[in-house]
Amino acid sequence: MPLPRRFLPSIASLRAIEALDRLGSATAAAEALALSQSAVSRQLQTLEEQLGVSLIRREGRGMSLTPQGTDYAGEIRSALGQIAQASMKAALNPAGGSVSLAILPTFGMRWLVPRLPDFARVHPEVTINLSTRFKAFNFAAEGFDAAIHFGQRDWPGTDAIQLRPEAVIAVCAPALIAGRAPADARDLLALPLLHIETRPEAWPAWFAAHGVAAQRVAGTVHDQFSTITQAALHGLGVALLPDYLAEQDLATGRLVTAWGGVTPSPGAYWLVWPESKAEDTALVKFRDWISGQVGEEDLLPR
């Protein structure tokens, strides 16, 4: 059953409320949308009148969202993203289809992207569109066909292929342990430890693998491997890095092993896709191709 027209506001009105929520002021929203502030105000007023709901607080010349307006803008943001993604896919979609793939930035750039020329050679009719995501998400809301995910095979409503396990090594700048090299794994607890947001159990698992019970490990938190690597290089602490990421800096002496060697990580890298997409022709081609890359010797430059 089609929705009543009053529940389908114009894209211009929806973009106006989303921009006001995201940017915090009508002036900034108007600038982002290349409109006058009065035009933004009119779009918002039209939206309120159409829905019959108070979404905006007006204070002099300023505007802010009511709590209901904030909730509405949050949901609209996701919908606008889906519309934009679907529109781009329709405009650019080749005859052979496309795959919208969410990737982890470091693994995607180091492991997947160098291999994609081979996929392009084998399947020139299929386009691969890449976007970065750090954590699991709702496939229905985001609109991706598949994702590269780190962790366990525990994403509801999906199928998966394991791409490769991960092994980590504890590294730091040489100056951090100069003259006081740790004698065993427990000694690392006395040093500043660097954590990555997507691996909250990485350090406890590493200590457990070396016979040290350390359920709570203090330290600073970083959002991705590029930032945690820079923190380690500048002597801010000891980082657990995947061995393939640490190799070059270890070879040049910019980083040294703080203690121990390569240690298996509890998680693995997976290609994950919604069960509803399992028969998508372009995705099947990509899935079959990437299955052939699994277990392949890593010959990428370091």
PDB file of C-alpha atoms in Angstrom:
ATOM      1  CA  MET A   1       0.000   0.000   0.000  1.00  0.00           C
ATOM      2  CA  PRO A   2       1.523   3.373  -0.989  1.00  0.00           C
ATOM      3  CA  LEU A   3       2.211   5.836   1.814  1.00  0.00           C
ATOM      4  CA  PRO A   4       0.102   9.007   2.032  1.00  0.00           C
ATOM      5  CA  ARG A   5       1.797  11.895   0.267  1.00  0.00           C
ATOM      6  CA  ARG A   6       2.175  13.874   3.511  1.00  0.00           C
ATOM      7  CA  PHE A   7       4.594  11.222   4.742  1.00  0.00           C
ATOM      8  CA  LEU A   8       6.845  11.654   1.693  1.00  0.00           C
ATOM      9  CA  PRO A   9       8.413  15.118   2.111  1.00  0.00           C
ATOM     10  CA  SER A  10      10.605  16.654  -0.566  1.00  0.00           C
ATOM     11  CA  ILE A  11      14.296  15.751  -0.681  1.00  0.00           C
ATOM     12  CA  ALA A  12      15.104  19.465  -0.280  1.00  0.00           C
ATOM     13  CA  SER A  13      13.260  19.614   3.054  1.00  0.00           C
ATOM     14  CA  LEU A  14      14.886  16.427   4.279  1.00  0.00           C
ATOM     15  CA  ARG A  15      18.346  17.658   3.316  1.00  0.00           C
ATOM     16  CA  ALA A  16      17.664  20.896   5.200  1.00  0.00           C
ATOM     17  CA  ILE A  17      16.800  19.197   8.501  1.00  0.00           C
ATOM     18  CA  GLU A  18      19.673  16.723   8.148  1.00  0.00           C
ATOM     19  CA  ALA A  19      22.152  19.569   7.544  1.00  0.00           C
ATOM     20  CA  LEU A  20      20.807  21.586  10.489  1.00  0.00           C
ATOM     21  CA  ASP A  21      21.218  18.583  12.778  1.00  0.00           C
ATOM     22  CA  ARG A  22      24.688  17.717  11.491  1.00  0.00           C
ATOM     23  CA  LEU A  23      26.112  21.254  11.366  1.00  0.00           C
ATOM     24  CA  GLY A  24      24.305  22.824  14.315  1.00  0.00           C
ATOM     25  CA  SER A  25      23.200  26.120  12.785  1.00  0.00           C
ATOM     26  CA  ALA A  26      21.001  27.415   9.987  1.00  0.00           C
ATOM     27  CA  THR A  27      23.888  29.530   8.682  1.00  0.00           C
ATOM     28  CA  ALA A  28      26.167  26.493   8.318  1.00  0.00           C
ATOM     29  CA  ALA A  29      23.342  24.418   6.833  1.00  0.00           C
ATOM     30  CA  ALA A  30      22.567  27.114   4.279  1.00  0.00           C
ATOM     31  CA  GLU A  31      26.230  27.342   3.272  1.00  0.00           C
ATOM     32  CA  ALA A  32      26.530  23.559   2.913  1.00  0.00           C
ATOM     33  CA  LEU A  33      23.387  23.402   0.770  1.00  0.00           C
ATOM     34  CA  ALA A  34      24.286  26.490  -1.287  1.00  0.00           C
ATOM     35  CA  LEU A  35      21.022  28.156  -0.235  1.00  0.00           C
ATOM     36  CA  SER A  36      20.116  31.318   1.621  1.00  0.00           C
ATOM     37  CA  GLN A  37      19.267  31.014   5.298  1.00  0.00           C
ATOM     38  CA  SER A  38      15.689  32.112   4.553  1.00  0.00           C
ATOM     39  CA  ALA A  39      15.377  29.332   1.960  1.00  0.00           C
ATOM     40  CA  VAL A  40      16.482  26.763   4.537  1.00  0.00           C
ATOM     41  CA  SER A  41      13.982  28.215   7.006  1.00  0.00           C
ATOM     42  CA  ARG A  42      11.178  27.898   4.445  1.00  0.00           C
ATOM     43  CA  GLN A  43      12.094  24.282   3.708  1.00  0.00           C
ATOM     44  CA  LEU A  44      11.957  23.452   7.401  1.00  0.00           C
ATOM     45  CA  GLN A  45       8.671  25.278   7.894  1.00  0.00           C
ATOM     46  CA  THR A  46       7.153  23.381   4.964  1.00  0.00           C
ATOM     47  CA  LEU A  47       8.349  20.109   6.496  1.00  0.00           C
ATOM     48  CA  GLU A  48       6.758  20.911   9.876  1.00  0.00           C
ATOM     49  CA  GLU A  49       3.475  21.892   8.241  1.00  0.00           C
ATOM     50  CA  GLN A  50       3.436  18.764   6.104  1.00  0.00           C
ATOM     51  CA  LEU A  51       4.055  16.421   9.040  1.00  0.00           C
ATOM     52  CA  GLY A  52       2.076  18.429  11.587  1.00  0.00           C
ATOM     53  CA  VAL A  53       4.927  18.136  14.106  1.00  0.00           C
ATOM     54  CA  SER A  54       7.149  20.698  15.827  1.00  0.00           C
ATOM     55  CA  LEU A  55      10.692  19.919  14.684  1.00  0.00           C
ATOM     56  CA  ILE A  56      12.431  23.300  15.008  1.00  0.00           C
ATOM     57  CA  ARG A  57      13.036  25.748  17.855  1.00  0.00           C
ATOM     58  CA  ARG A  58      13.280  29.319  16.602  1.00  0.00           C
ATOM     59  CA  GLU A  59      15.171  31.745  18.836  1.00  0.00           C
ATOM     60  CA  GLY A  60      15.546  35.138  17.195  1.00  0.00           C
ATOM     61  CA  ARG A  61      17.385  34.461  13.951  1.00  0.00           C
ATOM     62  CA  GLY A  62      18.766  31.172  15.224  1.00  0.00           C
ATOM     63  CA  MET A  63      17.292  27.697  14.872  1.00  0.00           C
ATOM     64  CA  SER A  64      17.832  24.376  16.593  1.00  0.00           C
ATOM     65  CA  LEU A  65      16.065  21.028  16.569  1.00  0.00           C
ATOM     66  CA  THR A  66      13.552  19.817  19.117  1.00  0.00           C
ATOM     67  CA  PRO A  67      14.239  16.325  20.550  1.00  0.00           C
ATOM     68  CA  GLN A  68      11.725  14.916  18.064  1.00  0.00           C
ATOM     69  CA  GLY A  69      13.464  16.825  15.278  1.00  0.00           C
ATOM     70  CA  THR A  70      16.827  15.354  16.293  1.00  0.00           C
ATOM     71  CA  ASP A  71      15.447  11.803  16.249  1.00  0.00           C
ATOM     72  CA  TYR A  72      13.812  12.382  12.876  1.00  0.00           C
ATOM     73  CA  ALA A  73      16.991  13.871  11.365  1.00  0.00           C
ATOM     74  CA  GLY A  74      19.013  10.856  12.500  1.00  0.00           C
ATOM     75  CA  GLU A  75      16.690   8.446  10.726  1.00  0.00           C
ATOM     76  CA  ILE A  76      16.518  10.649   7.648  1.00  0.00           C
ATOM     77  CA  ARG A  77      20.326  10.759   7.399  1.00  0.00           C
ATOM     78  CA  SER A  78      20.456   6.999   6.921  1.00  0.00           C
ATOM     79  CA  ALA A  79      17.653   7.108   4.340  1.00  0.00           C
ATOM     80  CA  LEU A  80      19.314   9.923   2.374  1.00  0.00           C
ATOM     81  CA  GLY A  81      22.548   7.950   2.329  1.00  0.00           C
ATOM     82  CA  GLN A  82      20.733   4.945   0.889  1.00  0.00           C
ATOM     83  CA  ILE A  83      19.044   7.091  -1.765  1.00  0.00           C
ATOM     84  CA  ALA A  84      22.353   8.658  -2.775  1.00  0.00           C
ATOM     85  CA  GLN A  85      24.077   5.285  -2.911  1.00  0.00           C
ATOM     86  CA  ALA A  86      21.270   3.702  -4.941  1.00  0.00           C
ATOM     87  CA  SER A  87      21.220   6.665  -7.335  1.00  0.00           C
ATOM     88  CA  MET A  88      24.967   6.523  -7.891  1.00  0.00           C
ATOM     89  CA  LYS A  89      24.768   2.771  -8.416  1.00  0.00           C
ATOM     90  CA  ALA A  90      21.994   3.222 -10.987  1.00  0.00           C
ATOM     91  CA  ALA A  91      23.900   5.967 -12.799  1.00  0.00           C
ATOM     92  CA  LEU A  92      27.240   4.154 -12.877  1.00  0.00           C
ATOM     93  CA  ASN A  93      26.132   0.541 -12.914  1.00  0.00           C
ATOM     94  CA  PRO A  94      27.696  -1.312 -15.844  1.00  0.00           C
ATOM     95  CA  ALA A  95      25.922  -4.050 -17.760  1.00  0.00           C
ATOM     96  CA  GLY A  96      27.635  -6.688 -15.617  1.00  0.00           C
ATOM     97  CA  GLY A  97      26.546  -5.152 -12.318  1.00  0.00           C
ATOM     98  CA  SER A  98      28.485  -3.806  -9.364  1.00  0.00           C
ATOM     99  CA  VAL A  99      29.399  -4.726  -5.802  1.00  0.00           C
ATOM    100  CA  SER A 100      29.257  -2.118  -3.043  1.00  0.00           C
ATOM    101  CA  LEU A 101      31.827  -3.323  -0.528  1.00  0.00           C
ATOM    102  CA  ALA A 102      32.561  -2.004   2.965  1.00  0.00           C
ATOM    103  CA  ILE A 103      36.218  -2.517   3.862  1.00  0.00           C
ATOM    104  CA  LEU A 104      38.443  -2.123   6.885  1.00  0.00           C
ATOM    105  CA  PRO A 105      40.811   0.675   5.795  1.00  0.00           C
ATOM    106  CA  THR A 106      44.207  -0.861   6.552  1.00  0.00           C
ATOM    107  CA  PHE A 107      43.444  -4.453   5.579  1.00  0.00           C
ATOM    108  CA  GLY A 108      41.487  -3.288   2.557  1.00  0.00           C
ATOM    109  CA  MET A 109      44.321  -1.125   1.280  1.00  0.00           C
ATOM    110  CA  ARG A 110      47.093  -3.615   2.045  1.00  0.00           C
ATOM    111  CA  TRP A 111      45.443  -6.942   1.198  1.00  0.00           C
ATOM    112  CA  LEU A 112      42.451  -6.357  -1.080  1.00  0.00           C
ATOM    113  CA  VAL A 113      43.204  -3.342  -3.272  1.00  0.00           C
ATOM    114  CA  PRO A 114      46.539  -4.666  -4.652  1.00  0.00           C
ATOM    115  CA  ARG A 115      44.659  -7.784  -5.778  1.00  0.00           C
ATOM    116  CA  LEU A 116      41.754  -5.983  -7.453  1.00  0.00           C
ATOM    117  CA  PRO A 117      43.539  -5.468 -10.800  1.00  0.00           C
ATOM    118  CA  ASP A 118      43.345  -9.242 -11.205  1.00  0.00           C
ATOM    119  CA  PHE A 119      39.592  -9.159 -10.572  1.00  0.00           C
ATOM    120  CA  ALA A 120      39.233  -6.331 -13.096  1.00  0.00           C
ATOM    121  CA  ARG A 121      41.126  -8.406 -15.647  1.00  0.00           C
ATOM    122  CA  VAL A 122      38.969 -11.485 -15.077  1.00  0.00           C
ATOM    123  CA  HIS A 123      35.646  -9.631 -14.722  1.00  0.00           C
ATOM    124  CA  PRO A 124      35.910  -6.266 -16.504  1.00  0.00           C
ATOM    125  CA  GLU A 125      32.104  -6.123 -16.634  1.00  0.00           C
ATOM    126  CA  VAL A 126      31.771  -5.807 -12.813  1.00  0.00           C
ATOM    127  CA  THR A 127      32.509  -2.613 -10.871  1.00  0.00           C
ATOM    128  CA  ILE A 128      33.688  -2.757  -7.248  1.00  0.00           C
ATOM    129  CA  ASN A 129      32.748   0.287  -5.127  1.00  0.00           C
ATOM    130  CA  LEU A 130      34.687   0.627  -1.858  1.00  0.00           C
ATOM    131  CA  SER A 131      33.796   2.459   1.363  1.00  0.00           C
ATOM    132  CA  THR A 132      35.497   2.178   4.741  1.00  0.00           C
ATOM    133  CA  ARG A 133      33.729   1.008   7.889  1.00  0.00           C
ATOM    134  CA  PHE A 134      35.416   0.147  11.179  1.00  0.00           C
ATOM    135  CA  LYS A 135      32.650  -1.870  12.830  1.00  0.00           C
ATOM    136  CA  ALA A 136      29.771  -4.171  11.983  1.00  0.00           C
ATOM    137  CA  PHE A 137      26.634  -2.385  10.781  1.00  0.00           C
ATOM    138  CA  ASN A 138      23.068  -3.015   9.610  1.00  0.00           C
ATOM    139  CA  PHE A 139      23.214  -4.144   5.971  1.00  0.00           C
ATOM    140  CA  ALA A 140      19.602  -3.107   5.427  1.00  0.00           C
ATOM    141  CA  ALA A 141      20.312   0.443   6.601  1.00  0.00           C
ATOM    142  CA  GLU A 142      23.683   0.897   4.902  1.00  0.00           C
ATOM    143  CA  GLY A 143      22.871  -0.711   1.553  1.00  0.00           C
ATOM    144  CA  PHE A 144      26.177  -2.551   1.060  1.00  0.00           C
ATOM    145  CA  ASP A 145      26.309  -5.814  -0.880  1.00  0.00           C
ATOM    146  CA  ALA A 146      29.129  -7.215   1.265  1.00  0.00           C
ATOM    147  CA  ALA A 147      31.767  -6.241   3.812  1.00  0.00           C
ATOM    148  CA  ILE A 148      35.224  -7.239   4.957  1.00  0.00           C
ATOM    149  CA  HIS A 149      34.920  -7.789   8.695  1.00  0.00           C
ATOM    150  CA  PHE A 150      37.371  -8.677  11.485  1.00  0.00           C
ATOM    151  CA  GLY A 151      36.325 -10.865  14.389  1.00  0.00           C
ATOM    152  CA  GLN A 152      34.267 -14.043  14.590  1.00  0.00           C
ATOM    153  CA  ARG A 153      31.691 -15.485  12.200  1.00  0.00           C
ATOM    154  CA  ASP A 154      28.879 -14.025  14.270  1.00  0.00           C
ATOM    155  CA  TRP A 155      27.150 -11.436  12.062  1.00  0.00           C
ATOM    156  CA  PRO A 156      23.401 -12.253  12.140  1.00  0.00           C
ATOM    157  CA  GLY A 157      21.607 -12.863   8.853  1.00  0.00           C
ATOM    158  CA  THR A 158      24.788 -13.267   6.814  1.00  0.00           C
ATOM    159  CA  ASP A 159      27.009 -15.842   5.129  1.00  0.00           C
ATOM    160  CA  ALA A 160      30.796 -15.542   5.172  1.00  0.00           C
ATOM    161  CA  ILE A 161      34.128 -16.736   3.813  1.00  0.00           C
ATOM    162  CA  GLN A 162      37.238 -16.573   6.010  1.00  0.00           C
ATOM    163  CA  LEU A 163      39.955 -14.656   4.179  1.00  0.00           C
ATOM    164  CA  ARG A 164      42.856 -15.061   6.584  1.00  0.00           C
ATOM    165  CA  PRO A 165      43.646 -15.278  10.292  1.00  0.00           C
ATOM    166  CA  GLU A 166      45.554 -12.527  12.037  1.00  0.00           C
ATOM    167  CA  ALA A 167      48.776 -12.719  14.044  1.00  0.00           C
ATOM    168  CA  VAL A 168      50.107  -9.791  16.062  1.00  0.00           C
ATOM    169  CA  ILE A 169      53.404  -8.649  17.501  1.00  0.00           C
ATOM    170  CA  ALA A 170      54.085  -6.271  20.397  1.00  0.00           C
ATOM    171  CA  VAL A 171      56.207  -3.394  19.085  1.00  0.00           C
ATOM    172  CA  CYS A 172      57.449   0.003  20.231  1.00  0.00           C
ATOM    173  CA  ALA A 173      60.008   2.697  19.457  1.00  0.00           C
ATOM    174  CA  PRO A 174      63.543   1.638  20.446  1.00  0.00           C
ATOM    175  CA  ALA A 175      63.865   4.524  22.910  1.00  0.00           C
ATOM    176  CA  LEU A 176      60.872   3.341  24.943  1.00  0.00           C
ATOM    177  CA  ILE A 177      62.706   0.262  26.225  1.00  0.00           C
ATOM    178  CA  ALA A 178      66.316   1.448  25.906  1.00  0.00           C
ATOM    179  CA  GLY A 179      68.199   0.195  28.941  1.00  0.00           C
ATOM    180  CA  ARG A 180      65.147  -1.552  30.390  1.00  0.00           C
ATOM    181  CA  ALA A 181      64.203  -4.305  27.977  1.00  0.00           C
ATOM    182  CA  PRO A 182      61.325  -6.405  29.386  1.00  0.00           C
ATOM    183  CA  ALA A 183      62.454  -9.749  30.772  1.00  0.00           C
ATOM    184  CA  ASP A 184      59.062 -11.393  30.279  1.00  0.00           C
ATOM    185  CA  ALA A 185      55.548 -10.647  29.090  1.00  0.00           C
ATOM    186  CA  ARG A 186      54.398  -9.400  32.514  1.00  0.00           C
ATOM    187  CA  ASP A 187      56.931  -6.552  32.353  1.00  0.00           C
ATOM    188  CA  LEU A 188      54.886  -4.971  29.552  1.00  0.00           C
ATOM    189  CA  LEU A 189      52.190  -4.143  32.114  1.00  0.00           C
ATOM    190  CA  ALA A 190      54.554  -1.493  33.487  1.00  0.00           C
ATOM    191  CA  LEU A 191      54.799   0.218  30.079  1.00  0.00           C
ATOM    192  CA  PRO A 192      52.192   2.457  28.385  1.00  0.00           C
ATOM    193  CA  LEU A 193      50.068   0.193  26.192  1.00  0.00           C
ATOM    194  CA  LEU A 194      48.262   1.326  23.045  1.00  0.00           C
ATOM    195  CA  HIS A 195      44.827  -0.115  22.286  1.00  0.00           C
ATOM    196  CA  ILE A 196      42.852  -0.130  19.050  1.00  0.00           C
ATOM    197  CA  GLU A 197      39.141   0.527  19.328  1.00  0.00           C
ATOM    198  CA  THR A 198      38.085  -2.420  17.175  1.00  0.00           C
ATOM    199  CA  ARG A 199      40.159  -4.937  19.184  1.00  0.00           C
ATOM    200  CA  PRO A 200      39.171  -4.343  22.851  1.00  0.00           C
ATOM    201  CA  GLU A 201      40.308  -7.837  23.871  1.00  0.00           C
ATOM    202  CA  ALA A 202      43.604  -7.794  21.968  1.00  0.00           C
ATOM    203  CA  TRP A 203      45.914  -7.107  24.907  1.00  0.00           C
ATOM    204  CA  PRO A 204      44.184  -9.460  27.405  1.00  0.00           C
ATOM    205  CA  ALA A 205      44.294 -12.206  24.739  1.00  0.00           C
ATOM    206  CA  TRP A 206      47.998 -11.505  24.065  1.00  0.00           C
ATOM    207  CA  PHE A 207      48.886 -11.666  27.767  1.00  0.00           C
ATOM    208  CA  ALA A 208      46.813 -14.853  28.187  1.00  0.00           C
ATOM    209  CA  ALA A 209      48.713 -16.448  25.282  1.00  0.00           C
ATOM    210  CA  HIS A 210      51.907 -15.761  27.224  1.00  0.00           C
ATOM    211  CA  GLY A 211      50.602 -17.104  30.543  1.00  0.00           C
ATOM    212  CA  VAL A 212      49.764 -13.760  32.156  1.00  0.00           C
ATOM    213  CA  ALA A 213      46.282 -13.140  33.592  1.00  0.00           C
ATOM    214  CA  ALA A 214      45.450  -9.520  32.747  1.00  0.00           C
ATOM    215  CA  GLN A 215      41.730  -8.952  32.353  1.00  0.00           C
ATOM    216  CA  ARG A 216      41.954  -5.161  32.640  1.00  0.00           C
ATOM    217  CA  VAL A 217      44.785  -3.555  30.727  1.00  0.00           C
ATOM    218  CA  ALA A 218      44.997   0.234  30.927  1.00  0.00           C
ATOM    219  CA  GLY A 219      46.226   2.460  28.113  1.00  0.00           C
ATOM    220  CA  THR A 220      45.247   4.902  25.396  1.00  0.00           C
ATOM    221  CA  VAL A 221      42.730   4.000  22.681  1.00  0.00           C
ATOM    222  CA  HIS A 222      43.171   4.663  18.946  1.00  0.00           C
ATOM    223  CA  ASP A 223      40.618   4.283  16.174  1.00  0.00           C
ATOM    224  CA  GLN A 224      42.684   2.579  13.472  1.00  0.00           C
ATOM    225  CA  PHE A 225      46.052   1.016  12.733  1.00  0.00           C
ATOM    226  CA  SER A 226      47.483   4.071  10.977  1.00  0.00           C
ATOM    227  CA  THR A 227      47.109   6.164  14.152  1.00  0.00           C
ATOM    228  CA  ILE A 228      48.262   3.477  16.561  1.00  0.00           C
ATOM    229  CA  THR A 229      51.345   2.866  14.394  1.00  0.00           C
ATOM    230  CA  GLN A 230      52.242   6.559  14.483  1.00  0.00           C
ATOM    231  CA  ALA A 231      51.761   6.599  18.254  1.00  0.00           C
ATOM    232  CA  ALA A 232      54.165   3.674  18.603  1.00  0.00           C
ATOM    233  CA  LEU A 233      56.715   5.258  16.264  1.00  0.00           C
ATOM    234  CA  HIS A 234      56.707   8.439  18.371  1.00  0.00           C
ATOM    235  CA  GLY A 235      57.374   6.551  21.590  1.00  0.00           C
ATOM    236  CA  LEU A 236      53.919   6.860  23.131  1.00  0.00           C
ATOM    237  CA  GLY A 237      53.671   3.198  24.044  1.00  0.00           C
ATOM    238  CA  VAL A 238      53.661  -0.445  22.983  1.00  0.00           C
ATOM    239  CA  ALA A 239      51.257  -1.421  20.191  1.00  0.00           C
ATOM    240  CA  LEU A 240      49.964  -4.797  19.078  1.00  0.00           C
ATOM    241  CA  LEU A 241      50.231  -4.671  15.291  1.00  0.00           C
ATOM    242  CA  PRO A 242      49.405  -7.337  12.711  1.00  0.00           C
ATOM    243  CA  ASP A 243      52.717  -8.844  11.652  1.00  0.00           C
ATOM    244  CA  TYR A 244      52.263  -7.764   8.019  1.00  0.00           C
ATOM    245  CA  LEU A 245      51.878  -4.135   9.124  1.00  0.00           C
ATOM    246  CA  ALA A 246      54.838  -4.108  11.501  1.00  0.00           C
ATOM    247  CA  GLU A 247      57.296  -5.873   9.197  1.00  0.00           C
ATOM    248  CA  GLN A 248      58.638  -2.842   7.315  1.00  0.00           C
ATOM    249  CA  ASP A 249      59.161  -0.666  10.401  1.00  0.00           C
ATOM    250  CA  LEU A 250      60.823  -3.575  12.211  1.00  0.00           C
ATOM    251  CA  ALA A 251      63.149  -4.131   9.249  1.00  0.00           C
ATOM    252  CA  THR A 252      64.230  -0.486   9.217  1.00  0.00           C
ATOM    253  CA  GLY A 253      64.642  -0.311  12.998  1.00  0.00           C
ATOM    254  CA  ARG A 254      61.980   2.362  13.469  1.00  0.00           C
ATOM    255  CA  LEU A 255      60.165  -0.144  15.667  1.00  0.00           C
ATOM    256  CA  VAL A 256      61.511  -3.018  17.741  1.00  0.00           C
ATOM    257  CA  THR A 257      59.844  -6.032  19.318  1.00  0.00           C
ATOM    258  CA  ALA A 258      58.952  -5.120  22.889  1.00  0.00           C
ATOM    259  CA  TRP A 259      58.836  -8.770  23.937  1.00  0.00           C
ATOM    260  CA  GLY A 260      57.986 -12.127  22.408  1.00  0.00           C
ATOM    261  CA  GLY A 261      57.227 -12.942  18.828  1.00  0.00           C
ATOM    262  CA  VAL A 262      54.316 -13.305  16.449  1.00  0.00           C
ATOM    263  CA  THR A 263      51.212 -14.379  18.389  1.00  0.00           C
ATOM    264  CA  PRO A 264      47.925 -15.652  16.882  1.00  0.00           C
ATOM    265  CA  SER A 265      45.009 -13.248  17.337  1.00  0.00           C
ATOM    266  CA  PRO A 266      41.582 -14.527  18.454  1.00  0.00           C
ATOM    267  CA  GLY A 267      39.847 -13.122  15.341  1.00  0.00           C
ATOM    268  CA  ALA A 268      40.107 -13.445  11.585  1.00  0.00           C
ATOM    269  CA  TYR A 269      39.233 -11.436   8.478  1.00  0.00           C
ATOM    270  CA  TRP A 270      35.981 -12.429   6.756  1.00  0.00           C
ATOM    271  CA  LEU A 271      34.099 -11.534   3.610  1.00  0.00           C
ATOM    272  CA  VAL A 272      30.497 -11.200   4.824  1.00  0.00           C
ATOM    273  CA  TRP A 273      27.312 -10.708   2.798  1.00  0.00           C
ATOM    274  CA  PRO A 274      23.580 -10.654   3.615  1.00  0.00           C
ATOM    275  CA  GLU A 275      21.737 -13.906   2.976  1.00  0.00           C
ATOM    276  CA  SER A 276      19.333 -11.929   0.775  1.00  0.00           C
ATOM    277  CA  LYS A 277      22.230 -11.049  -1.580  1.00  0.00           C
ATOM    278  CA  ALA A 278      23.575 -14.586  -1.910  1.00  0.00           C
ATOM    279  CA  GLU A 279      22.422 -15.021  -5.518  1.00  0.00           C
ATOM    280  CA  ASP A 280      23.367 -11.553  -6.775  1.00  0.00           C
ATOM    281  CA  THR A 281      25.278 -12.203 -10.013  1.00  0.00           C
ATOM    282  CA  ALA A 282      28.027  -9.603  -9.527  1.00  0.00           C
ATOM    283  CA  LEU A 283      28.529 -10.613  -5.889  1.00  0.00           C
ATOM    284  CA  VAL A 284      28.769 -14.294  -6.830  1.00  0.00           C
ATOM    285  CA  LYS A 285      31.550 -13.457  -9.307  1.00  0.00           C
ATOM    286  CA  PHE A 286      33.417 -11.436  -6.676  1.00  0.00           C
ATOM    287  CA  ARG A 287      32.900 -14.115  -4.033  1.00  0.00           C
ATOM    288  CA  ASP A 288      34.175 -16.875  -6.323  1.00  0.00           C
ATOM    289  CA  TRP A 289      37.203 -14.777  -7.249  1.00  0.00           C
ATOM    290  CA  ILE A 290      38.126 -13.844  -3.680  1.00  0.00           C
ATOM    291  CA  SER A 291      37.820 -17.489  -2.627  1.00  0.00           C
ATOM    292  CA  GLY A 292      40.749 -18.127  -4.949  1.00  0.00           C
ATOM    293  CA  GLN A 293      42.826 -15.524  -3.111  1.00  0.00           C
ATOM    294  CA  VAL A 294      42.401 -17.224   0.274  1.00  0.00           C
ATOM    295  CA  GLY A 295      45.562 -18.932   1.447  1.00  0.00           C
ATOM    296  CA  GLU A 296      47.571 -17.396  -1.361  1.00  0.00           C
ATOM    297  CA  GLU A 297      51.119 -16.549  -0.314  1.00  0.00           C
ATOM    298  CA  ASP A 298      51.304 -12.869   0.604  1.00  0.00           C
ATOM    299  CA  LEU A 299      53.552 -11.327  -2.035  1.00  0.00           C
ATOM    300  CA  LEU A 300      52.519  -7.729  -1.454  1.00  0.00           C
ATOM    301  CA  PRO A 301      55.205  -5.050  -1.024  1.00  0.00           C
ATOM    302  CA  ARG A 302      56.055  -4.140   2.555  1.00  0.00           C
TER     303      ARG A 302
END
